[in-house]
Amino acid sequence: FFFQAEDGIRDYKVTGVQTCALPICRPESISHGFGKLESSLENFHGWRGLMVSPFALRCFTAPPVGLAVEGSVQRSGVGRGNQPGAPGGEPSGDASDDWLRLRYRLIDPQGLVRIPSPSATPQRCDGLWEHTCLEAFLAEPGAERYWEVNLAPSGDWNVYRLSAYRQGLTPEAAISALPMQVSRRADGLDLEVALDLEALPLVGRPLQLGITAVLELQGGDILYWALLHPAEQADFHLRSGFGLRV
């Protein structure tokens, strides 16, 4: 865009009105290499994006060279009759007004991470965090309750409701299926999923998000990744680690 400098802010040696041009950058362009992937957001039919927040996770310990986890969060409204189905698919026609779309990209050029094989029948499973698992934690600011989302590259999943910090872990009965799209690449994988906030229910409410990942290496070691690591030990449940607001 262009702006014109007024008398009080331009250089004293310059006369006349000065016109300057400043570049405008899309928010996703600040992501570490994820901006190009964001250009495909429009392919998710029916979405009216409220905001796109790119992220890059940090490993609790020093990670192997080249290993990274990044992605984006999009909170979007969809009109009635325009609900997205599976990620990347056509609208299903159901009514809903508030969705959260999570996209993860694992960058692993050396093939260090142990990736589970695709499940023939993806299903709800416990203990997914014991192996490679992409995760999210959702909460309302000021509320004790929160939700934990587990997404395995195999297609298996779970969503838990907790009443307070690490208390009352219970599978969220309001969500009975969580289709995701997993695309494997030579140097890693992409995973995306859409959460219906009406089912939780969190429609129209501000959210604090913790975006995390557990990566199991081929040798069995576990690496913990998150937006923030606010404690001396890796702890994804700490509310101070929910570093993204949407």
Coordinates of N, CA and C in Angstrom, one line a residue:
F1 N 0.8 -1.2 0.0 CA 0.0 0.0 0.0 C 0.9 1.2 0.0
F2 N 0.3 2.4 -0.2 CA 1.0 3.7 -0.3 C 0.6 4.6 0.9
F3 N 1.5 5.4 1.4 CA 1.1 6.4 2.4 C 1.8 7.7 2.0
Q4 N 1.3 8.8 2.5 CA 1.9 10.1 2.2 C 2.3 10.7 3.6
A5 N 3.6 11.2 3.6 CA 4.1 11.7 4.8 C 3.6 13.1 5.0
E6 N 3.2 13.4 6.3 CA 2.8 14.8 6.6 C 4.0 15.6 7.1
D7 N 3.8 16.9 7.2 CA 4.9 17.8 7.5 C 5.7 17.4 8.8
G8 N 5.0 16.9 9.8 CA 5.7 16.6 11.1 C 6.5 15.4 11.1
I9 N 6.5 14.6 10.0 CA 7.2 13.3 10.1 C 8.2 13.2 9.0
R10 N 8.2 14.1 8.0 CA 9.2 13.9 6.9 C 10.5 14.7 7.2
D11 N 11.5 14.4 6.5 CA 12.8 15.0 6.7 C 12.7 16.5 6.5
Y12 N 13.4 17.3 7.3 CA 13.3 18.7 7.2 C 13.8 19.3 5.8
K13 N 14.7 18.5 5.2 CA 15.3 18.9 3.9 C 14.4 18.7 2.7
V14 N 13.3 17.9 3.0 CA 12.5 17.5 1.9 C 11.2 18.3 1.8
T15 N 10.9 18.8 0.7 CA 9.7 19.6 0.5 C 8.7 18.9 -0.3
G16 N 7.4 19.2 -0.1 CA 6.4 18.6 -0.9 C 5.9 17.3 -0.2
V17 N 5.0 16.7 -0.7 CA 4.4 15.5 -0.1 C 5.2 14.3 -0.6
Q18 N 5.6 13.5 0.3 CA 6.4 12.3 -0.1 C 5.5 11.0 0.0
T19 N 5.6 10.2 -1.1 CA 4.8 9.0 -1.2 C 5.7 7.8 -1.1
C20 N 5.4 6.9 -0.3 CA 6.2 5.7 -0.1 C 5.4 4.4 -0.3
A21 N 6.0 3.4 -0.8 CA 5.3 2.1 -0.9 C 5.9 1.1 0.1
L22 N 5.1 0.4 0.7 CA 5.5 -0.7 1.6 C 4.9 -2.0 1.2
P23 N 5.7 -3.1 1.3 CA 5.2 -4.4 0.9 C 4.3 -4.9 1.9
I24 N 3.3 -5.7 1.5 CA 2.4 -6.4 2.4 C 2.7 -7.9 2.3
C25 N 2.8 -8.6 3.4 CA 3.1 -10.0 3.4 C 1.9 -10.7 4.0
R26 N 1.6 -11.9 3.4 CA 0.6 -12.7 4.0 C 1.1 -13.3 5.3
P27 N 0.2 -13.5 6.3 CA 0.7 -14.0 7.6 C 1.5 -15.3 7.5
E28 N 1.0 -16.2 6.5 CA 1.6 -17.5 6.5 C 3.0 -17.5 5.9
S29 N 3.4 -16.3 5.3 CA 4.8 -16.3 4.7 C 5.9 -16.3 5.8
I30 N 5.5 -16.1 7.1 CA 6.5 -16.0 8.1 C 6.9 -17.4 8.6
S31 N 6.1 -18.4 8.1 CA 6.4 -19.8 8.5 C 7.7 -20.3 7.9
H32 N 8.3 -21.3 8.5 CA 9.6 -21.8 8.0 C 9.4 -22.8 6.9
G33 N 9.1 -22.2 5.7 CA 8.9 -23.1 4.5 C 7.5 -23.6 4.4
F34 N 6.6 -23.2 5.2 CA 5.3 -23.8 5.1 C 4.3 -22.9 4.3
G35 N 4.8 -21.7 3.9 CA 3.9 -20.8 3.3 C 3.3 -21.3 2.0
K36 N 4.1 -22.1 1.2 CA 3.6 -22.6 -0.1 C 2.5 -23.6 0.1
L37 N 2.6 -24.4 1.2 CA 1.6 -25.3 1.5 C 0.3 -24.6 1.8
E38 N 0.4 -23.4 2.4 CA -0.9 -22.7 2.8 C -1.6 -22.2 1.6
S39 N -1.0 -22.1 0.4 CA -1.7 -21.7 -0.7 C -2.8 -22.6 -1.1
S40 N -2.8 -23.8 -0.6 CA -3.8 -24.8 -1.0 C -5.0 -24.7 0.0
L41 N -5.1 -23.8 0.9 CA -6.2 -23.6 1.8 C -7.5 -23.5 1.0
E42 N -7.4 -22.8 -0.1 CA -8.7 -22.5 -0.8 C -9.3 -23.8 -1.4
N43 N -8.5 -24.9 -1.4 CA -9.0 -26.1 -1.9 C -10.0 -26.8 -1.0
F44 N -10.1 -26.3 0.3 CA -11.0 -26.8 1.3 C -12.3 -26.0 1.1
H45 N -13.2 -26.6 0.3 CA -14.4 -25.9 -0.1 C -15.3 -25.4 1.0
G46 N -15.8 -24.2 0.9 CA -16.8 -23.8 1.9 C -16.2 -23.0 3.1
W47 N -14.9 -22.9 3.1 CA -14.3 -22.2 4.3 C -14.2 -20.7 4.1
R48 N -14.5 -20.0 5.2 CA -14.3 -18.6 5.3 C -13.3 -18.4 6.4
G49 N -12.0 -18.3 6.0 CA -11.0 -18.2 7.0 C -11.0 -17.0 7.9
L50 N -11.0 -17.1 9.2 CA -10.9 -16.0 10.1 C -9.5 -15.6 10.3
M51 N -8.6 -16.6 10.4 CA -7.2 -16.4 10.6 C -6.4 -17.6 10.3
V52 N -5.2 -17.5 9.8 CA -4.3 -18.6 9.6 C -3.0 -18.3 10.4
S53 N -2.7 -19.2 11.3 CA -1.6 -19.0 12.2 C -0.5 -20.1 11.9
P54 N 0.6 -19.8 11.2 CA 1.6 -20.7 11.0 C 2.4 -20.9 12.3
F55 N 3.0 -22.1 12.5 CA 3.8 -22.4 13.7 C 5.0 -23.2 13.3
A56 N 6.0 -23.2 14.2 CA 7.1 -24.1 14.1 C 7.4 -24.6 15.5
L57 N 7.3 -25.9 15.7 CA 7.5 -26.4 17.1 C 9.0 -26.5 17.4
R58 N 9.2 -26.4 18.8 CA 10.6 -26.5 19.3 C 10.8 -27.8 20.1
C59 N 11.9 -28.5 19.8 CA 12.2 -29.7 20.5 C 12.7 -29.4 21.9
F60 N 12.3 -30.2 22.9 CA 12.7 -30.0 24.3 C 14.2 -30.2 24.5
T61 N 14.7 -31.1 23.7 CA 16.2 -31.3 23.7 C 16.7 -31.0 22.3
A62 N 18.0 -30.9 22.2 CA 18.6 -30.6 20.9 C 18.2 -31.7 19.8
P63 N 17.5 -31.3 18.8 CA 17.1 -32.3 17.8 C 18.2 -32.6 16.8
P64 N 18.0 -33.8 16.1 CA 19.0 -34.1 15.0 C 18.9 -33.0 13.9
V65 N 20.0 -32.8 13.3 CA 20.0 -31.8 12.2 C 19.0 -32.1 11.1
G66 N 18.2 -31.1 10.7 CA 17.3 -31.3 9.6 C 15.9 -31.7 10.1
L67 N 15.7 -32.2 11.3 CA 14.4 -32.6 11.7 C 13.6 -31.4 12.2
A68 N 12.4 -31.3 11.8 CA 11.5 -30.2 12.2 C 10.1 -30.6 12.1
V69 N 9.2 -29.9 12.9 CA 7.8 -30.0 12.8 C 7.2 -28.6 12.7
E70 N 6.4 -28.4 11.7 CA 5.8 -27.1 11.5 C 4.4 -27.3 10.9
G71 N 3.7 -26.2 10.7 CA 2.3 -26.3 10.2 C 1.5 -25.1 10.3
S72 N 0.2 -25.2 10.5 CA -0.6 -24.0 10.6 C -1.9 -24.4 11.3
V73 N -2.6 -23.4 11.9 CA -3.9 -23.5 12.5 C -4.8 -22.5 11.8
Q74 N -6.0 -23.0 11.4 CA -7.0 -22.1 10.8 C -8.3 -22.3 11.5
R75 N -8.8 -21.2 12.0 CA -10.1 -21.2 12.6 C -11.1 -20.6 11.6
S76 N -12.1 -21.3 11.2 CA -12.9 -20.8 10.1 C -14.4 -21.1 10.4
G77 N -15.2 -20.2 9.8 CA -16.7 -20.4 9.9 C -17.2 -20.9 8.6
V78 N -18.2 -21.8 8.6 CA -18.8 -22.3 7.4 C -20.3 -22.0 7.5
G79 N -20.8 -21.6 6.4 CA -22.3 -21.4 6.4 C -23.0 -22.7 6.4
R80 N -24.3 -22.6 6.8 CA -25.1 -23.8 6.8 C -25.2 -24.5 5.5
G81 N -25.1 -25.8 5.5 CA -25.1 -26.5 4.2 C -23.8 -26.5 3.5
N82 N -22.7 -26.1 4.2 CA -21.4 -26.0 3.6 C -20.3 -26.6 4.5
Q83 N -20.7 -27.5 5.4 CA -19.7 -28.1 6.3 C -18.7 -28.9 5.5
P84 N -17.4 -28.8 5.8 CA -16.4 -29.6 5.2 C -16.5 -31.0 5.7
G85 N -16.3 -32.0 4.8 CA -16.2 -33.4 5.2 C -14.8 -33.7 5.6
A86 N -14.2 -34.8 5.1 CA -12.9 -35.1 5.3 C -12.0 -34.0 4.8
P87 N -10.8 -33.8 5.4 CA -9.9 -32.7 4.9 C -9.6 -32.9 3.4
G88 N -9.7 -31.8 2.7 CA -9.5 -31.8 1.3 C -10.7 -32.3 0.5
G89 N -11.8 -32.7 1.2 CA -12.9 -33.2 0.5 C -14.0 -32.2 0.2
E90 N -15.2 -32.7 -0.3 CA -16.3 -31.8 -0.6 C -17.1 -31.5 0.7
P91 N -17.8 -30.4 0.7 CA -18.7 -30.2 1.8 C -19.7 -31.3 2.0
S92 N -20.1 -31.6 3.3 CA -21.0 -32.7 3.5 C -22.4 -32.3 3.5
G93 N -22.7 -30.9 3.7 CA -24.1 -30.5 3.7 C -24.6 -30.4 5.1
D94 N -24.0 -30.8 6.1 CA -24.4 -30.7 7.5 C -24.3 -29.2 7.9
A95 N -24.9 -28.9 9.1 CA -24.9 -27.5 9.5 C -23.9 -27.4 10.7
S96 N -23.0 -26.4 10.6 CA -22.0 -26.1 11.6 C -21.4 -24.8 11.4
D97 N -21.0 -24.1 12.4 CA -20.6 -22.7 12.2 C -19.1 -22.4 12.6
D98 N -18.4 -23.4 13.2 CA -17.1 -23.1 13.8 C -16.3 -24.3 13.7
W99 N -15.2 -24.2 12.9 CA -14.3 -25.3 12.7 C -12.8 -24.9 13.0
L100 N -12.1 -25.9 13.5 CA -10.6 -25.6 13.7 C -9.9 -26.6 12.8
R101 N -9.1 -26.1 11.9 CA -8.3 -26.9 11.0 C -6.9 -26.9 11.4
L102 N -6.3 -28.1 11.6 CA -4.9 -28.3 12.0 C -4.1 -28.9 10.9
R103 N -3.0 -28.3 10.6 CA -2.1 -28.9 9.5 C -0.7 -29.0 10.1
Y104 N -0.2 -30.2 9.9 CA 1.2 -30.5 10.4 C 2.1 -30.9 9.3
R105 N 3.3 -30.5 9.3 CA 4.3 -31.0 8.4 C 5.5 -31.5 9.1
L106 N 5.8 -32.8 9.0 CA 7.0 -33.3 9.6 C 8.1 -33.3 8.5
I107 N 9.2 -32.7 8.8 CA 10.4 -32.6 7.9 C 11.5 -33.5 8.5
D108 N 11.7 -34.6 7.7 CA 12.7 -35.6 8.2 C 13.5 -36.2 7.1
P109 N 14.4 -35.4 6.5 CA 15.1 -35.8 5.3 C 16.0 -37.1 5.5
Q110 N 16.4 -37.3 6.7 CA 17.2 -38.5 7.0 C 16.4 -39.8 7.4
G111 N 15.1 -39.7 7.4 CA 14.3 -40.8 7.8 C 14.6 -41.3 9.2
L112 N 14.7 -40.4 10.1 CA 15.1 -40.7 11.5 C 13.9 -41.1 12.3
V113 N 12.7 -40.7 11.9 CA 11.5 -40.9 12.7 C 10.8 -42.2 12.3
R114 N 10.4 -42.9 13.3 CA 9.6 -44.1 13.1 C 8.2 -43.8 12.9
I115 N 7.7 -44.0 11.6 CA 6.3 -43.7 11.2 C 5.5 -45.0 11.2
P116 N 4.4 -45.1 11.9 CA 3.6 -46.3 11.9 C 2.9 -46.5 10.5
S117 N 2.7 -47.7 10.1 CA 2.1 -48.0 8.8 C 0.6 -47.6 8.9
P118 N 0.1 -47.3 7.7 CA -1.3 -46.8 7.6 C -2.2 -47.9 8.2
S119 N -3.2 -47.5 8.9 CA -4.2 -48.5 9.5 C -5.2 -48.8 8.4
A120 N -5.6 -50.1 8.3 CA -6.6 -50.4 7.3 C -8.0 -49.9 7.7
T121 N -8.2 -49.8 9.0 CA -9.5 -49.2 9.5 C -9.1 -48.3 10.7
P122 N -8.8 -47.0 10.4 CA -8.4 -46.1 11.4 C -9.5 -46.0 12.5
Q123 N -9.1 -46.0 13.7 CA -10.0 -46.0 14.8 C -9.5 -45.2 16.0
R124 N -10.4 -45.0 17.0 CA -10.0 -44.4 18.3 C -9.1 -45.4 19.1
C125 N -8.0 -44.9 19.5 CA -7.0 -45.7 20.3 C -6.5 -44.9 21.4
D126 N -6.2 -45.6 22.5 CA -5.5 -45.0 23.7 C -4.0 -45.2 23.5
G127 N -3.2 -44.4 24.2 CA -1.8 -44.6 24.2 C -1.0 -44.2 23.0
L128 N -1.7 -43.4 22.1 CA -1.0 -43.0 20.9 C 0.2 -42.2 21.1
W129 N 0.3 -41.5 22.2 CA 1.4 -40.6 22.6 C 2.7 -41.4 22.9
E130 N 2.6 -42.7 23.0 CA 3.7 -43.5 23.3 C 4.6 -43.7 22.1
H131 N 4.1 -43.4 20.9 CA 4.9 -43.5 19.7 C 4.7 -42.2 18.9
T132 N 5.1 -42.1 17.7 CA 5.0 -40.9 16.9 C 3.5 -40.4 16.8
C133 N 3.3 -39.2 17.3 CA 1.9 -38.7 17.4 C 1.9 -37.2 17.3
L134 N 1.0 -36.6 16.5 CA 0.9 -35.2 16.4 C -0.3 -34.8 17.3
E135 N -0.2 -33.7 18.1 CA -1.2 -33.4 19.1 C -1.6 -32.0 19.1
A136 N -2.7 -31.7 19.8 CA -3.2 -30.4 20.1 C -3.9 -30.4 21.4
F137 N -3.8 -29.3 22.1 CA -4.6 -29.1 23.3 C -5.4 -27.8 23.2
L138 N -6.7 -27.9 23.6 CA -7.6 -26.8 23.4 C -8.2 -26.4 24.7
A139 N -8.3 -25.1 25.0 CA -8.9 -24.7 26.2 C -9.5 -23.3 26.0
E140 N -10.5 -22.9 26.8 CA -11.0 -21.6 26.9 C -10.2 -20.8 27.9
P141 N -9.8 -19.6 27.7 CA -9.0 -18.8 28.6 C -9.8 -18.7 30.0
G142 N -9.2 -19.1 31.1 CA -9.8 -18.9 32.4 C -10.6 -20.2 32.8
A143 N -10.8 -21.1 31.9 CA -11.6 -22.3 32.3 C -10.6 -23.5 32.6
E144 N -10.9 -24.3 33.6 CA -10.1 -25.4 34.0 C -10.1 -26.5 33.0
R145 N -11.3 -26.8 32.4 CA -11.4 -27.9 31.5 C -10.6 -27.7 30.2
Y146 N -10.2 -28.7 29.6 CA -9.5 -28.6 28.3 C -9.6 -30.0 27.5
W147 N -9.2 -30.0 26.3 CA -9.3 -31.2 25.5 C -7.9 -31.5 24.9
E148 N -7.6 -32.7 24.7 CA -6.4 -33.2 24.2 C -6.7 -34.0 22.9
V149 N -6.1 -33.7 21.8 CA -6.3 -34.3 20.5 C -5.0 -35.1 20.1
N150 N -5.1 -36.4 19.9 CA -4.0 -37.2 19.4 C -4.2 -37.7 18.0
L151 N -3.3 -37.5 17.2 CA -3.4 -37.8 15.7 C -2.1 -38.7 15.3
A152 N -2.3 -39.9 15.1 CA -1.2 -40.8 14.6 C -1.1 -40.8 13.1
P153 N 0.1 -40.8 12.6 CA 0.2 -40.9 11.1 C -0.4 -42.2 10.5
S154 N -0.7 -43.1 11.3 CA -1.4 -44.3 10.9 C -2.9 -44.1 10.5
G155 N -3.4 -42.9 11.0 CA -4.8 -42.6 10.8 C -5.6 -42.8 12.1
D156 N -5.1 -43.5 13.1 CA -5.7 -43.7 14.4 C -5.7 -42.4 15.1
W157 N -6.7 -42.2 16.1 CA -6.9 -40.9 16.7 C -7.5 -41.1 18.1
N158 N -7.5 -40.0 18.8 CA -8.4 -39.9 20.0 C -8.5 -38.4 20.4
V159 N -9.6 -38.1 21.0 CA -9.9 -36.8 21.6 C -10.3 -37.0 23.0
Y160 N -9.6 -36.4 24.0 CA -10.0 -36.6 25.4 C -10.4 -35.2 26.0
R161 N -11.3 -35.3 27.0 CA -11.7 -34.2 27.8 C -11.1 -34.3 29.1
L162 N -10.6 -33.3 29.7 CA -10.0 -33.3 31.0 C -10.7 -32.2 31.8
S163 N -10.9 -32.5 33.1 CA -11.7 -31.5 33.9 C -10.8 -30.4 34.5
A164 N -9.5 -30.7 34.6 CA -8.5 -29.8 35.1 C -7.1 -30.4 34.8
Y165 N -6.0 -29.7 35.2 CA -4.7 -30.1 34.9 C -4.5 -31.6 35.2
R166 N -4.4 -32.4 34.1 CA -4.1 -33.8 34.2 C -5.2 -34.6 35.0
Q167 N -6.4 -34.1 35.1 CA -7.4 -34.7 35.9 C -8.6 -35.1 35.0
G168 N -9.2 -36.3 35.3 CA -10.4 -36.7 34.7 C -10.3 -37.0 33.2
L169 N -9.2 -37.6 32.8 CA -9.0 -37.9 31.4 C -10.1 -38.9 30.9
T170 N -10.9 -38.4 30.0 CA -12.0 -39.2 29.5 C -12.2 -39.0 28.0
P171 N -12.3 -40.1 27.2 CA -12.6 -39.9 25.8 C -13.8 -39.0 25.6
E172 N -13.7 -38.1 24.6 CA -14.8 -37.1 24.3 C -15.9 -37.9 23.6
A173 N -17.0 -38.1 24.2 CA -18.1 -38.9 23.6 C -18.7 -38.2 22.4
A174 N -18.6 -36.8 22.4 CA -19.3 -36.0 21.4 C -18.6 -36.2 20.0
I175 N -17.4 -36.7 20.0 CA -16.7 -37.0 18.7 C -16.5 -38.5 18.6
S176 N -17.2 -39.0 17.6 CA -17.1 -40.5 17.3 C -16.2 -40.8 16.1
A177 N -15.8 -39.9 15.4 CA -14.9 -40.1 14.2 C -14.1 -38.9 14.0
L178 N -12.9 -39.0 13.5 CA -12.0 -37.9 13.2 C -11.2 -38.2 11.9
P179 N -11.8 -38.1 10.8 CA -11.1 -38.4 9.5 C -10.0 -37.4 9.4
M180 N -8.9 -37.9 8.9 CA -7.7 -37.0 8.6 C -7.1 -37.4 7.3
Q181 N -6.3 -36.5 6.8 CA -5.6 -36.8 5.5 C -4.1 -36.8 5.8
V182 N -3.5 -37.9 5.5 CA -2.0 -38.0 5.7 C -1.4 -38.3 4.4
S183 N -0.4 -37.4 4.0 CA 0.3 -37.5 2.8 C 1.8 -37.8 3.1
R184 N 2.3 -38.9 2.7 CA 3.7 -39.2 3.0 C 4.6 -38.7 1.9
R185 N 5.7 -38.2 2.3 CA 6.7 -37.7 1.3 C 8.0 -38.4 1.5
A186 N 8.9 -38.2 0.6 CA 10.3 -38.8 0.7 C 11.0 -38.2 1.9
D187 N 10.7 -37.0 2.3 CA 11.4 -36.3 3.4 C 10.5 -36.1 4.6
G188 N 9.4 -36.8 4.7 CA 8.5 -36.7 5.9 C 7.1 -36.9 5.6
L189 N 6.2 -36.1 6.1 CA 4.8 -36.3 5.9 C 4.0 -35.0 6.2
D190 N 2.8 -34.9 5.6 CA 1.8 -33.9 6.0 C 0.6 -34.6 6.5
L191 N 0.0 -33.9 7.6 CA -1.2 -34.4 8.2 C -2.2 -33.2 8.4
E192 N -3.4 -33.4 8.0 CA -4.4 -32.3 8.3 C -5.7 -32.9 8.8
V193 N -6.4 -32.2 9.7 CA -7.6 -32.6 10.3 C -8.5 -31.4 10.6
A194 N -9.8 -31.6 10.6 CA -10.7 -30.5 10.9 C -11.6 -30.9 12.1
L195 N -11.6 -30.1 13.2 CA -12.4 -30.3 14.4 C -13.6 -29.5 14.4
D196 N -14.8 -30.1 14.7 CA -16.0 -29.4 14.8 C -16.1 -28.8 16.2
L197 N -16.0 -27.5 16.4 CA -16.0 -26.9 17.7 C -17.4 -26.9 18.4
E198 N -18.4 -27.1 17.6 CA -19.7 -27.2 18.1 C -19.9 -28.5 18.9
A199 N -19.2 -29.6 18.5 CA -19.3 -30.8 19.2 C -18.6 -30.8 20.6
L200 N -17.7 -29.9 20.8 CA -16.9 -30.0 22.1 C -17.6 -29.5 23.4
P201 N -18.4 -28.5 23.5 CA -18.7 -27.4 22.5 C -17.9 -26.1 22.8
L202 N -17.4 -25.5 21.7 CA -16.6 -24.3 21.9 C -16.9 -23.3 20.8
V203 N -18.1 -23.3 20.3 CA -18.5 -22.5 19.2 C -18.4 -21.0 19.6
G204 N -17.7 -20.2 18.8 CA -17.6 -18.8 19.0 C -16.9 -18.3 20.2
R205 N -16.2 -19.2 20.9 CA -15.5 -18.8 22.1 C -14.0 -18.7 21.8
P206 N -13.3 -17.8 22.5 CA -11.8 -17.7 22.2 C -11.1 -19.0 22.7
L207 N -10.1 -19.3 22.1 CA -9.4 -20.6 22.4 C -7.9 -20.3 22.6
Q208 N -7.3 -21.0 23.6 CA -5.9 -21.2 23.8 C -5.5 -22.5 23.2
L209 N -4.5 -22.6 22.4 CA -4.0 -23.8 21.8 C -2.6 -24.2 22.2
G210 N -2.4 -25.4 22.5 CA -1.0 -26.0 22.6 C -0.9 -26.9 21.5
I211 N 0.1 -26.7 20.6 CA 0.4 -27.6 19.5 C 1.7 -28.3 19.8
T212 N 1.6 -29.6 19.8 CA 2.7 -30.5 20.2 C 2.9 -31.7 19.3
A213 N 4.0 -32.4 19.5 CA 4.3 -33.6 18.8 C 5.2 -34.5 19.6
V214 N 5.0 -35.8 19.5 CA 5.9 -36.8 20.0 C 6.5 -37.5 18.9
L215 N 7.8 -37.5 18.8 CA 8.4 -38.2 17.7 C 9.3 -39.4 18.2
E216 N 9.0 -40.6 17.8 CA 9.8 -41.7 18.1 C 10.8 -42.0 17.1
L217 N 12.1 -42.0 17.5 CA 13.2 -42.2 16.5 C 13.3 -43.7 16.2
Q218 N 14.0 -44.0 15.2 CA 14.2 -45.4 14.8 C 14.9 -46.3 15.9
G219 N 15.7 -45.6 16.7 CA 16.4 -46.4 17.8 C 15.5 -46.5 19.0
G220 N 14.3 -45.9 19.0 CA 13.5 -46.0 20.2 C 13.4 -44.7 21.1
D221 N 14.4 -43.8 20.9 CA 14.3 -42.6 21.7 C 13.1 -41.7 21.3
I222 N 12.6 -41.0 22.3 CA 11.4 -40.1 22.1 C 11.8 -38.7 22.2
L223 N 11.4 -37.9 21.3 CA 11.6 -36.4 21.3 C 10.2 -35.7 21.5
Y224 N 10.2 -34.7 22.3 CA 9.0 -33.9 22.6 C 9.1 -32.5 22.0
W225 N 8.1 -32.2 21.2 CA 8.1 -30.9 20.5 C 6.9 -30.1 20.9
A226 N 7.0 -28.8 21.0 CA 5.9 -28.0 21.4 C 6.1 -26.5 21.0
L227 N 5.1 -25.7 21.0 CA 5.2 -24.3 20.7 C 6.1 -23.7 21.8
L228 N 5.9 -24.1 23.1 CA 6.6 -23.6 24.2 C 6.9 -24.7 25.2
H229 N 8.0 -24.6 25.9 CA 8.4 -25.5 26.9 C 8.6 -24.7 28.2
P230 N 7.5 -24.4 29.0 CA 7.6 -23.5 30.1 C 8.2 -24.1 31.3
A231 N 8.5 -25.4 31.4 CA 9.0 -26.0 32.6 C 10.3 -26.7 32.4
E232 N 10.9 -27.2 33.5 CA 12.2 -27.9 33.4 C 12.0 -29.3 32.8
Q233 N 10.8 -29.8 32.8 CA 10.6 -31.1 32.1 C 9.5 -30.8 31.0
A234 N 9.5 -31.6 30.0 CA 8.5 -31.5 29.0 C 7.1 -31.9 29.5
D235 N 6.2 -30.9 29.4 CA 4.8 -31.2 30.0 C 3.9 -30.4 29.1
F236 N 3.2 -31.2 28.2 CA 2.3 -30.6 27.2 C 1.0 -30.0 27.9
H237 N 0.7 -30.5 29.1 CA -0.6 -30.1 29.8 C -0.5 -28.8 30.5
L238 N 0.7 -28.2 30.6 CA 0.7 -26.9 31.3 C 0.1 -25.8 30.5
R239 N -0.8 -25.1 31.1 CA -1.6 -24.1 30.4 C -0.7 -23.0 29.9
S240 N 0.4 -22.7 30.6 CA 1.4 -21.7 30.1 C 2.1 -22.1 28.8
G241 N 1.9 -23.4 28.4 CA 2.4 -23.8 27.1 C 1.4 -23.7 26.0
F242 N 0.2 -23.3 26.3 CA -0.8 -23.1 25.3 C -0.6 -21.7 24.6
G243 N 0.4 -21.7 23.8 CA 0.9 -20.4 23.3 C 0.2 -19.8 22.1
L244 N -0.8 -20.4 21.6 CA -1.5 -19.8 20.4 C -2.9 -19.5 20.8
R245 N -3.4 -18.3 20.4 CA -4.8 -17.9 20.6 C -5.5 -17.7 19.3
V246 N -6.7 -18.3 19.2 CA -7.5 -18.2 18.0 C -8.9 -17.9 18.4

